CSV table of C-alpha atoms in Angstrom, one decimal:
chain,number,residue,atom,x,y,z
A,843,MET,CA,13.5,205.3,116.8
A,844,ASN,CA,15.4,207.1,114.9
A,845,PHE,CA,17.8,206.1,111.4
A,846,GLU,CA,20.9,207.1,113.8
A,847,ASN,CA,20.2,204.8,116.8
A,848,ASN,CA,18.8,202.1,114.2
A,849,ILE,CA,22.3,202.1,112.7
A,850,LYS,CA,23.8,202.0,116.0
A,851,GLN,CA,22.1,199.2,117.4
A,852,TYR,CA,22.9,196.5,114.2
A,853,ILE,CA,26.6,197.7,114.4
A,854,ASP,CA,27.0,196.9,118.5
A,855,ALA,CA,25.3,193.6,118.2
A,856,VAL,CA,27.3,192.6,114.7
A,857,ASN,CA,30.4,193.8,116.9
A,858,LYS,CA,28.9,192.2,120.3
A,859,LYS,CA,28.2,188.7,118.1
A,860,LEU,CA,31.9,188.5,116.0
A,861,LYS,CA,33.5,189.2,120.2
A,862,GLY,CA,32.2,186.0,121.4
A,863,TYR,CA,33.3,184.5,117.6
A,864,LEU,CA,36.9,185.9,118.0
A,865,SER,CA,38.1,185.6,121.6
A,866,PRO,CA,41.6,184.4,122.2
A,867,LYS,CA,42.3,180.5,122.2
A,868,TYR,CA,44.8,178.7,121.8
A,869,PRO,CA,46.9,179.2,119.1
A,870,GLU,CA,46.3,182.9,120.6
A,871,ASP,CA,48.2,184.7,117.1
A,872,ILE,CA,45.9,183.7,114.7
A,873,TYR,CA,43.3,184.7,116.9
A,874,LYS,CA,44.4,188.0,117.5
A,875,ALA,CA,45.4,188.0,114.4
A,876,MET,CA,41.8,187.8,112.9
A,877,GLY,CA,40.6,190.2,115.9
A,878,TYR,CA,42.5,192.9,114.6
A,879,SER,CA,41.5,193.7,111.5
A,880,VAL,CA,37.8,192.5,112.1
A,881,PHE,CA,37.7,195.5,115.1
A,882,ALA,CA,39.9,197.9,113.0
A,883,GLY,CA,37.3,200.1,112.9
A,884,GLY,CA,35.1,199.3,109.6
A,885,LYS,CA,31.2,200.7,109.2
A,886,ARG,CA,29.9,197.2,108.8
A,887,VAL,CA,28.1,198.0,105.8
A,888,ARG,CA,27.5,194.7,104.1
A,889,PRO,CA,25.8,193.3,107.8
A,890,VAL,CA,24.2,196.1,108.2
A,891,LEU,CA,22.1,195.9,105.0
A,892,MET,CA,21.6,192.0,105.4
A,893,LEU,CA,20.2,193.1,109.0
A,894,ALA,CA,18.0,196.7,107.1
A,895,ALA,CA,17.2,194.0,104.8
A,896,CYS,CA,16.0,190.6,106.8
A,897,GLU,CA,14.3,193.3,109.3
A,898,ALA,CA,12.3,195.0,106.4
A,899,PHE,CA,10.4,191.9,106.2
A,900,GLY,CA,9.9,191.3,109.3
A,901,GLY,CA,12.2,189.2,110.6
A,902,ASN,CA,14.2,188.9,114.3
A,903,ILE,CA,17.6,190.3,113.3
A,904,LYS,CA,18.8,188.2,116.4
A,905,ASP,CA,18.3,185.6,114.5
A,906,VAL,CA,20.8,186.0,111.1
A,907,LEU,CA,23.0,187.8,113.2
A,908,PRO,CA,25.5,185.0,112.5
A,909,TYR,CA,25.2,185.6,108.9
A,910,ALA,CA,25.9,189.7,109.4
A,911,CYS,CA,29.2,188.1,111.3
A,912,GLY,CA,30.3,185.8,108.8
A,913,LEU,CA,29.1,188.7,105.9
A,914,GLU,CA,32.7,191.3,108.1
A,915,MET,CA,34.9,187.9,108.1
A,916,ILE,CA,34.1,187.2,104.3
A,917,HIS,CA,34.8,190.7,103.6
A,918,THR,CA,37.5,191.7,106.6
A,919,TYR,CA,39.4,188.4,104.2
A,920,SER,CA,39.7,190.1,101.8
A,921,LEU,CA,40.9,192.6,103.0
A,922,ILE,CA,44.0,191.4,104.6
A,923,HIS,CA,44.9,189.1,101.3
A,924,ASP,CA,44.0,192.3,99.2
A,925,ASP,CA,46.5,194.6,101.2
A,926,LEU,CA,49.0,191.8,100.8
A,927,PRO,CA,52.7,192.6,99.5
A,928,ALA,CA,51.6,189.6,96.6
A,929,MET,CA,48.6,191.9,95.5
A,930,ASP,CA,47.6,195.6,96.7
A,931,ASN,CA,50.9,195.7,98.8
A,932,ASP,CA,49.3,198.2,100.7
A,933,ASP,CA,50.9,199.6,104.6
A,934,LEU,CA,47.9,201.7,105.9
A,935,ARG,CA,43.9,200.3,106.2
A,936,ARG,CA,40.9,202.0,108.7
A,937,GLY,CA,44.2,204.6,110.4
A,938,LYS,CA,46.1,201.1,111.4
A,939,PRO,CA,48.4,199.0,109.5
A,940,THR,CA,47.9,196.4,107.9
A,941,ASN,CA,47.7,193.1,109.2
A,942,HIS,CA,50.8,191.8,107.6
A,943,LYS,CA,52.6,194.8,109.0
A,944,VAL,CA,52.1,193.7,112.1
A,945,PHE,CA,51.7,189.8,112.3
A,946,GLY,CA,54.0,189.7,109.1
A,947,GLU,CA,52.8,188.0,105.7
A,948,SER,CA,52.7,184.1,106.5
A,949,ILE,CA,50.0,184.8,109.3
A,950,ALA,CA,47.7,187.5,107.7
A,951,ILE,CA,47.3,184.6,105.2
A,952,LEU,CA,46.9,182.7,107.3
A,953,ALA,CA,44.3,184.9,109.1
A,954,GLY,CA,42.4,185.4,106.3
A,955,ASP,CA,41.8,181.6,105.5
A,956,ALA,CA,40.7,181.1,108.9
A,957,LEU,CA,38.3,184.0,108.8
A,958,LEU,CA,36.7,182.4,105.3
A,959,ASN,CA,36.2,179.1,106.9
A,960,GLU,CA,34.7,180.9,110.2
A,961,ALA,CA,32.3,182.4,108.2
A,962,MET,CA,31.2,179.4,106.5
A,963,ILE,CA,31.2,177.4,109.6
A,964,LEU,CA,28.6,180.3,111.0
A,965,MET,CA,26.6,179.8,108.2
A,966,MET,CA,26.0,176.0,107.8
A,967,ASP,CA,25.7,175.3,111.8
A,968,TYR,CA,22.7,178.0,111.2
A,969,SER,CA,21.9,176.1,108.0
A,970,LEU,CA,21.5,172.9,109.9
A,971,LYS,CA,19.3,174.6,112.5
A,972,SER,CA,17.2,176.8,110.4
A,973,GLY,CA,16.1,175.0,107.4
A,974,LYS,CA,15.6,176.0,104.0
A,975,ASN,CA,15.8,179.6,103.6
A,976,ALA,CA,19.1,180.1,105.9
A,977,LEU,CA,20.4,176.8,103.5
A,978,ARG,CA,20.2,179.5,100.2
A,979,ALA,CA,20.5,182.6,101.7
A,980,SER,CA,24.4,180.3,102.8
A,981,LYS,CA,24.3,179.1,99.1
A,982,GLU,CA,23.6,183.2,97.9
A,983,ILE,CA,26.7,184.8,100.0
A,984,ALA,CA,28.7,181.6,98.8
A,985,ASN,CA,28.3,182.5,95.5
A,986,ALA,CA,29.1,186.4,95.7
A,987,ALA,CA,32.4,185.6,97.8
A,988,GLY,CA,33.5,182.6,94.9
A,989,ALA,CA,35.7,182.6,91.5
A,990,ASP,CA,32.4,183.6,90.0
A,991,GLY,CA,32.0,186.8,92.6
A,992,MET,CA,34.3,188.9,94.5
A,993,ILE,CA,37.6,186.5,93.7
A,994,GLY,CA,36.6,187.3,89.8
A,995,GLY,CA,36.7,190.7,90.4
A,996,GLN,CA,40.1,190.8,92.2
A,997,VAL,CA,41.3,188.4,89.3
A,998,VAL,CA,40.5,190.8,87.0
A,999,ASP,CA,41.8,193.8,88.7
A,1000,ILE,CA,45.2,192.4,88.8
A,1001,LEU,CA,45.2,191.5,85.4
A,1002,SER,CA,44.6,195.4,84.7
A,1003,GLU,CA,47.3,196.5,86.1
A,1004,GLU,CA,49.4,194.4,83.2
A,1005,LYS,CA,47.0,196.4,80.7
A,1006,GLU,CA,47.0,200.1,79.7
A,1007,THR,CA,43.3,200.6,78.9
A,1008,LEU,CA,40.2,199.2,80.5
A,1009,SER,CA,37.1,198.6,78.6
A,1010,GLU,CA,34.0,200.0,80.3
A,1011,GLU,CA,32.7,196.2,80.6
A,1012,GLU,CA,35.9,195.0,81.9
A,1013,LEU,CA,35.7,198.3,84.6
A,1014,LYS,CA,32.2,197.2,85.2
A,1015,TYR,CA,32.6,193.6,85.7
A,1016,MET,CA,35.3,194.0,87.7
A,1017,HIS,CA,33.4,196.2,90.3
A,1018,LEU,CA,30.3,194.5,90.4
A,1019,LYS,CA,32.3,191.5,91.4
A,1020,LYS,CA,35.0,192.8,93.5
A,1021,THR,CA,33.0,195.4,95.2
A,1022,GLY,CA,29.1,195.0,93.8
A,1023,GLU,CA,29.1,191.3,94.5
A,1024,LEU,CA,29.0,190.8,98.2
A,1025,ILE,CA,26.8,194.4,98.7
A,1026,ARG,CA,24.8,192.3,96.3
A,1027,SER,CA,24.5,188.9,98.4
A,1028,SER,CA,24.3,190.6,101.5
A,1029,ILE,CA,20.6,192.1,100.8
A,1030,VAL,CA,19.2,189.5,99.0
A,1031,ALA,CA,20.2,187.4,101.7
A,1032,GLY,CA,18.9,189.5,104.0
A,1033,ALA,CA,15.5,189.8,102.1
A,1034,ILE,CA,15.4,185.7,101.8
A,1035,LEU,CA,16.0,185.3,106.1
A,1036,GLY,CA,13.2,187.6,106.1
A,1037,ASP,CA,11.2,185.6,104.2
A,1038,ALA,CA,10.5,187.9,101.7
A,1039,ASN,CA,8.6,186.9,98.7
A,1040,GLU,CA,9.8,186.1,95.6
A,1041,SER,CA,9.3,189.2,93.7
A,1042,ASP,CA,10.6,191.4,96.2
A,1043,ILE,CA,13.6,189.4,96.8
A,1044,GLU,CA,14.0,189.9,92.1
A,1045,LYS,CA,14.2,193.6,93.3
A,1046,PHE,CA,16.3,193.4,95.8
A,1047,ASP,CA,19.4,191.5,93.5
A,1048,ILE,CA,19.2,194.0,91.4
A,1049,PHE,CA,18.7,196.8,94.2
A,1050,GLY,CA,21.9,195.7,95.0
A,1051,GLN,CA,24.1,195.5,92.0
A,1052,LYS,CA,23.3,199.2,91.9
A,1053,LEU,CA,23.9,200.3,95.0
A,1054,GLY,CA,27.2,198.0,94.5
A,1055,LEU,CA,28.0,200.2,91.9
A,1056,ALA,CA,27.6,203.9,92.9
A,1057,PHE,CA,29.6,202.4,96.3
A,1058,GLN,CA,32.6,201.5,94.1
A,1059,ILE,CA,32.0,204.7,91.7
A,1060,LYS,CA,31.7,206.7,95.4
A,1061,ASP,CA,35.1,205.7,96.4
A,1062,ASP,CA,37.6,205.9,93.5
A,1063,LEU,CA,36.1,209.6,94.1
A,1064,LEU,CA,37.4,209.3,97.1
A,1065,ASP,CA,40.9,208.2,95.7
A,1066,ASP,CA,41.3,210.7,94.0
A,1067,LEU,CA,39.6,214.0,96.0
A,1068,GLY,CA,39.7,212.4,99.7
A,1069,SER,CA,42.3,212.1,102.6
A,1070,VAL,CA,44.2,209.6,104.1
A,1071,ASP,CA,43.1,211.0,107.1
A,1072,LYS,CA,39.4,210.4,106.8
A,1073,LEU,CA,39.9,207.4,105.1
A,1074,GLY,CA,41.9,205.8,106.8
A,1075,LYS,CA,44.3,204.0,104.0
A,1076,ASN,CA,46.3,205.8,101.2
A,1077,THR,CA,45.0,207.6,98.7
A,1078,ASN,CA,45.4,207.8,94.5
A,1079,LYS,CA,46.2,203.9,94.8
A,1080,ASP,CA,45.1,203.4,91.6
A,1081,GLU,CA,46.8,206.4,89.8
A,1082,ASP,CA,50.1,205.2,91.5
A,1083,LYS,CA,49.6,201.4,89.8
A,1084,ASN,CA,48.6,203.4,86.2
A,1085,LYS,CA,45.2,201.2,86.8
A,1086,SER,CA,41.9,202.7,85.3
A,1087,ASN,CA,39.7,202.8,87.5
A,1088,PHE,CA,35.3,205.3,86.8
A,1089,VAL,CA,37.4,209.2,88.0
A,1090,THR,CA,40.4,207.9,85.5
A,1091,MET,CA,37.3,206.5,82.4
A,1092,TYR,CA,35.0,209.1,83.7
A,1093,GLY,CA,36.5,212.5,85.0
A,1094,ILE,CA,35.1,213.5,88.7
A,1095,ASP,CA,31.7,215.3,86.6
A,1096,ARG,CA,30.3,211.9,85.3
A,1097,CYS,CA,30.9,209.4,88.3
A,1098,GLU,CA,29.3,212.3,90.2
A,1099,TYR,CA,25.8,212.2,88.2
A,1100,LEU,CA,26.6,208.6,87.9
A,1101,CYS,CA,26.6,208.3,92.3
A,1102,LYS,CA,23.6,210.8,92.3
A,1103,GLU,CA,22.1,208.7,89.5
A,1104,LEU,CA,22.2,205.1,90.2
A,1105,THR,CA,21.4,206.5,94.4
A,1106,GLU,CA,17.9,207.8,92.9
A,1107,GLU,CA,17.7,204.2,91.1
A,1108,CYS,CA,18.1,202.7,93.9
A,1109,ILE,CA,15.4,204.2,95.7
A,1110,SER,CA,12.9,203.8,92.7
A,1111,ILE,CA,13.4,200.3,93.4
A,1112,LEU,CA,13.0,200.1,97.2
A,1113,ASN,CA,9.9,202.2,96.7
A,1114,ASP,CA,8.4,199.9,94.9
A,1115,LEU,CA,8.3,197.2,97.1
A,1116,THR,CA,5.3,195.1,98.7
A,1117,VAL,CA,7.0,196.8,102.0
A,1118,ASP,CA,8.6,199.9,103.9
A,1119,ALA,CA,12.3,199.4,103.5
A,1120,LYS,CA,12.5,203.2,105.1
A,1121,TYR,CA,16.0,202.0,106.0
A,1122,LEU,CA,17.3,200.9,103.5
A,1123,LYS,CA,16.4,204.3,101.9
A,1124,GLU,CA,18.6,206.1,104.3
A,1125,LEU,CA,21.3,204.0,104.1
A,1126,THR,CA,21.3,204.4,99.8
A,1127,TYR,CA,21.5,208.0,100.8
A,1128,ASN,CA,23.8,207.8,103.6
A,1129,LEU,CA,26.4,206.4,101.4
A,1130,LEU,CA,26.1,208.4,98.4
A,1131,ASP,CA,26.7,211.5,101.1
A,1132,ARG,CA,29.9,209.8,103.0
A,1133,GLU,CA,33.4,210.9,103.4
A,1134,TYR,CA,35.1,208.1,104.1
């Protein structure tokens, strides 16, 4: 099976499972709000990375779909909350009005809360059935979503609005945590669920950190150079809020170089695994070349 067909298979499987989890029931408003953002057209990057990592070690992707769905729920919850007036105050996401613009702030907050809790329920259910590896993968993802992970990065992002400039260390911490941690944990958890050896898990941890950083630098480039039509969200947001990002710190040329350098470092790590991670290699290049 070629790369495009394999990725489509991953995405279709995740979407089908998500629809089952989020089918409306009472009270319908909360399920409609949750589904609105989950099915607004995301690329499913984190679930795809998890499934590709798991399959590289011979794991059965059908068995780990609950985790892949949980990852997408956590990512979507973070976007709903990130768009709120108290945070980034955005009115466009994936080419559609943001959740709070459609359902109101109260329901949007609760929809995000519900998605996070539903993700944890899915992972706990799977852990009860599947043993030690599943529990370890659950903890990996939960840590990545917490105060020392994604939320910690978001806090630094909010506090940065009060500063004229961020140090290089602060900027890297913010993006390694806010964006990178969930990407890193999706790869590491996928390897754990695929029963990878400890050496390969450690390599995946480094690979995930580098890929997450490259992903964010590319995002900053797209925010500066991309179009609203392709991105499905407003551009130049950091500039409008006078916030630091990789482009403001390094400039466009340096950021493009860093993206390519990090990507090649990622490929080098994948080449050093005990298995052939061909789909992850293609995904790594695909994320570098993306236009949205």
